[in-house]
Amino acid sequence: MASEPGDVDASVRITYENARGEEQELTQEFTVNVMESEMSDGIDEDEFPDEGVAADGGLPPFVRILIAAALAAVVVAVTVILVKRRKAKRMAAEEFDDEDAFDDEDYEDIDRDGSGDAS
């Protein structure tokens, strides 16, 4: 750690294993310019203006409106998707029932002949 301002030579060393399990090492040298710092609490009052902040300290009103609109859009989209899926399932079930349905006459023909042949 530098105690005085100025250029400081530093390096980073990374050690890892390659795909064959062999240990590899990579070292990178670099120079860092260290400057004096002013002692402060770390908060610059000019950096965070109070404009646009709600009186209770929450989000500004326009942000709340945007969030509410986005949530409403998600709810509508999910509802539409679920309704379409249910309708598609009902239609598929009706088609399946129509294709596999037998008339009572078909069963009577089988029973009359006793042969199991409906013709």
Short mmCIF file of C-alpha atoms in Angstrom, two decimals:
data_model
loop_
_atom_site.label_atom_id
_atom_site.label_comp_id
_atom_site.label_asym_id
_atom_site.label_seq_id
_atom_site.Cartn_x
_atom_site.Cartn_y
_atom_site.Cartn_z
CA MET A 1 0.00 0.00 0.00
CA ALA A 2 1.38 3.38 -0.99
CA SER A 3 2.00 5.92 1.75
CA GLU A 4 2.93 8.85 -0.51
CA PRO A 5 1.50 10.20 -3.80
CA GLY A 6 3.28 9.27 -7.03
CA ASP A 7 3.79 6.35 -9.39
CA VAL A 8 3.82 2.89 -7.82
CA ASP A 9 4.92 -0.27 -9.62
CA ALA A 10 2.62 -3.23 -9.00
CA SER A 11 1.93 -6.67 -10.41
CA VAL A 12 -0.87 -9.18 -10.53
CA ARG A 13 -0.15 -12.92 -10.44
CA ILE A 14 -2.78 -15.46 -11.49
CA THR A 15 -2.24 -19.18 -10.95
CA TYR A 16 -4.57 -21.72 -12.57
CA GLU A 17 -4.76 -25.25 -13.98
CA ASN A 18 -5.16 -25.73 -17.73
CA ALA A 19 -7.32 -28.40 -19.39
CA ARG A 20 -4.56 -31.01 -18.96
CA GLY A 21 -4.35 -30.34 -15.21
CA GLU A 22 -1.00 -28.57 -15.45
CA GLU A 23 -0.49 -25.57 -13.20
CA GLN A 24 0.02 -22.32 -15.12
CA GLU A 25 1.01 -18.89 -13.86
CA LEU A 26 0.44 -15.50 -15.49
CA THR A 27 2.07 -12.32 -14.13
CA GLN A 28 1.25 -8.82 -15.36
CA GLU A 29 3.31 -5.78 -14.34
CA PHE A 30 1.75 -2.29 -14.32
CA THR A 31 2.20 1.21 -12.88
CA VAL A 32 -0.42 3.02 -10.83
CA ASN A 33 -0.51 6.76 -10.16
CA VAL A 34 -1.41 7.30 -6.49
CA MET A 35 -2.91 10.68 -5.52
CA GLU A 36 -3.64 12.29 -2.19
CA SER A 37 -7.20 12.01 -1.00
CA GLU A 38 -9.23 14.57 0.87
CA MET A 39 -10.65 13.29 4.10
CA SER A 40 -14.45 13.30 3.80
CA ASP A 41 -17.41 11.17 4.67
CA GLY A 42 -17.50 9.96 1.06
CA ILE A 43 -20.77 11.70 0.14
CA ASP A 44 -20.75 14.73 -2.12
CA GLU A 45 -23.94 16.76 -1.59
CA ASP A 46 -23.80 18.11 -5.16
CA GLU A 47 -23.68 14.58 -6.56
CA PHE A 48 -27.12 13.66 -5.16
CA PRO A 49 -29.62 16.49 -5.64
CA ASP A 50 -32.95 16.33 -3.79
CA GLU A 51 -35.01 17.13 -6.89
CA GLY A 52 -37.45 14.44 -7.96
CA VAL A 53 -37.47 12.62 -4.63
CA ALA A 54 -40.85 12.15 -2.98
CA ALA A 55 -41.47 13.87 0.36
CA ASP A 56 -41.56 10.52 2.18
CA GLY A 57 -38.14 9.62 0.79
CA GLY A 58 -39.52 7.06 -1.69
CA LEU A 59 -39.53 6.97 -5.46
CA PRO A 60 -40.66 9.94 -7.56
CA PRO A 61 -44.30 9.78 -8.69
CA PHE A 62 -43.51 9.20 -12.38
CA VAL A 63 -41.40 6.15 -11.48
CA ARG A 64 -44.25 4.71 -9.43
CA ILE A 65 -46.60 5.23 -12.37
CA LEU A 66 -44.19 3.49 -14.74
CA ILE A 67 -43.81 0.54 -12.37
CA ALA A 68 -47.59 0.24 -11.97
CA ALA A 69 -48.09 0.36 -15.75
CA ALA A 70 -45.43 -2.31 -16.29
CA LEU A 71 -47.02 -4.58 -13.68
CA ALA A 72 -50.46 -4.08 -15.25
CA ALA A 73 -49.05 -4.97 -18.68
CA VAL A 74 -47.51 -8.17 -17.28
CA VAL A 75 -50.80 -9.17 -15.64
CA VAL A 76 -52.72 -8.58 -18.88
CA ALA A 77 -50.16 -10.54 -20.92
CA VAL A 78 -50.22 -13.51 -18.53
CA THR A 79 -54.03 -13.51 -18.51
CA VAL A 80 -54.24 -13.48 -22.32
CA ILE A 81 -51.71 -16.31 -22.60
CA LEU A 82 -53.55 -18.47 -20.05
CA VAL A 83 -56.92 -17.90 -21.71
CA LYS A 84 -55.52 -18.82 -25.14
CA ARG A 85 -53.92 -21.99 -23.77
CA ARG A 86 -57.14 -23.10 -22.08
CA LYS A 87 -59.11 -22.44 -25.26
CA ALA A 88 -56.58 -24.42 -27.33
CA LYS A 89 -56.77 -27.35 -24.88
CA ARG A 90 -60.56 -27.34 -25.05
CA MET A 91 -60.48 -27.31 -28.85
CA ALA A 92 -57.96 -30.15 -28.94
CA ALA A 93 -60.04 -32.19 -26.49
CA GLU A 94 -63.19 -31.65 -28.56
CA GLU A 95 -61.42 -32.76 -31.74
CA PHE A 96 -60.08 -35.84 -29.97
CA ASP A 97 -63.54 -36.72 -28.66
CA ASP A 98 -65.10 -36.25 -32.12
CA GLU A 99 -62.54 -38.53 -33.81
CA ASP A 100 -62.76 -41.35 -31.29
CA ALA A 101 -66.51 -41.33 -30.67
CA PHE A 102 -68.50 -44.45 -31.63
CA ASP A 103 -72.17 -44.47 -32.39
CA ASP A 104 -74.42 -46.87 -30.51
CA GLU A 105 -75.26 -48.46 -33.86
CA ASP A 106 -71.65 -49.64 -34.25
CA TYR A 107 -71.89 -51.58 -30.98
CA GLU A 108 -75.25 -53.08 -31.92
CA ASP A 109 -73.84 -54.38 -35.23
CA ILE A 110 -71.02 -56.13 -33.40
CA ASP A 111 -73.38 -57.76 -30.92
CA ARG A 112 -75.89 -58.97 -33.55
CA ASP A 113 -73.38 -60.81 -35.68
CA GLY A 114 -71.42 -62.18 -32.75
CA SER A 115 -68.40 -62.18 -35.02
CA GLY A 116 -66.99 -58.90 -33.82
CA ASP A 117 -67.09 -57.62 -37.42
CA ALA A 118 -69.08 -54.41 -37.75
CA SER A 119 -69.75 -54.83 -41.51
#
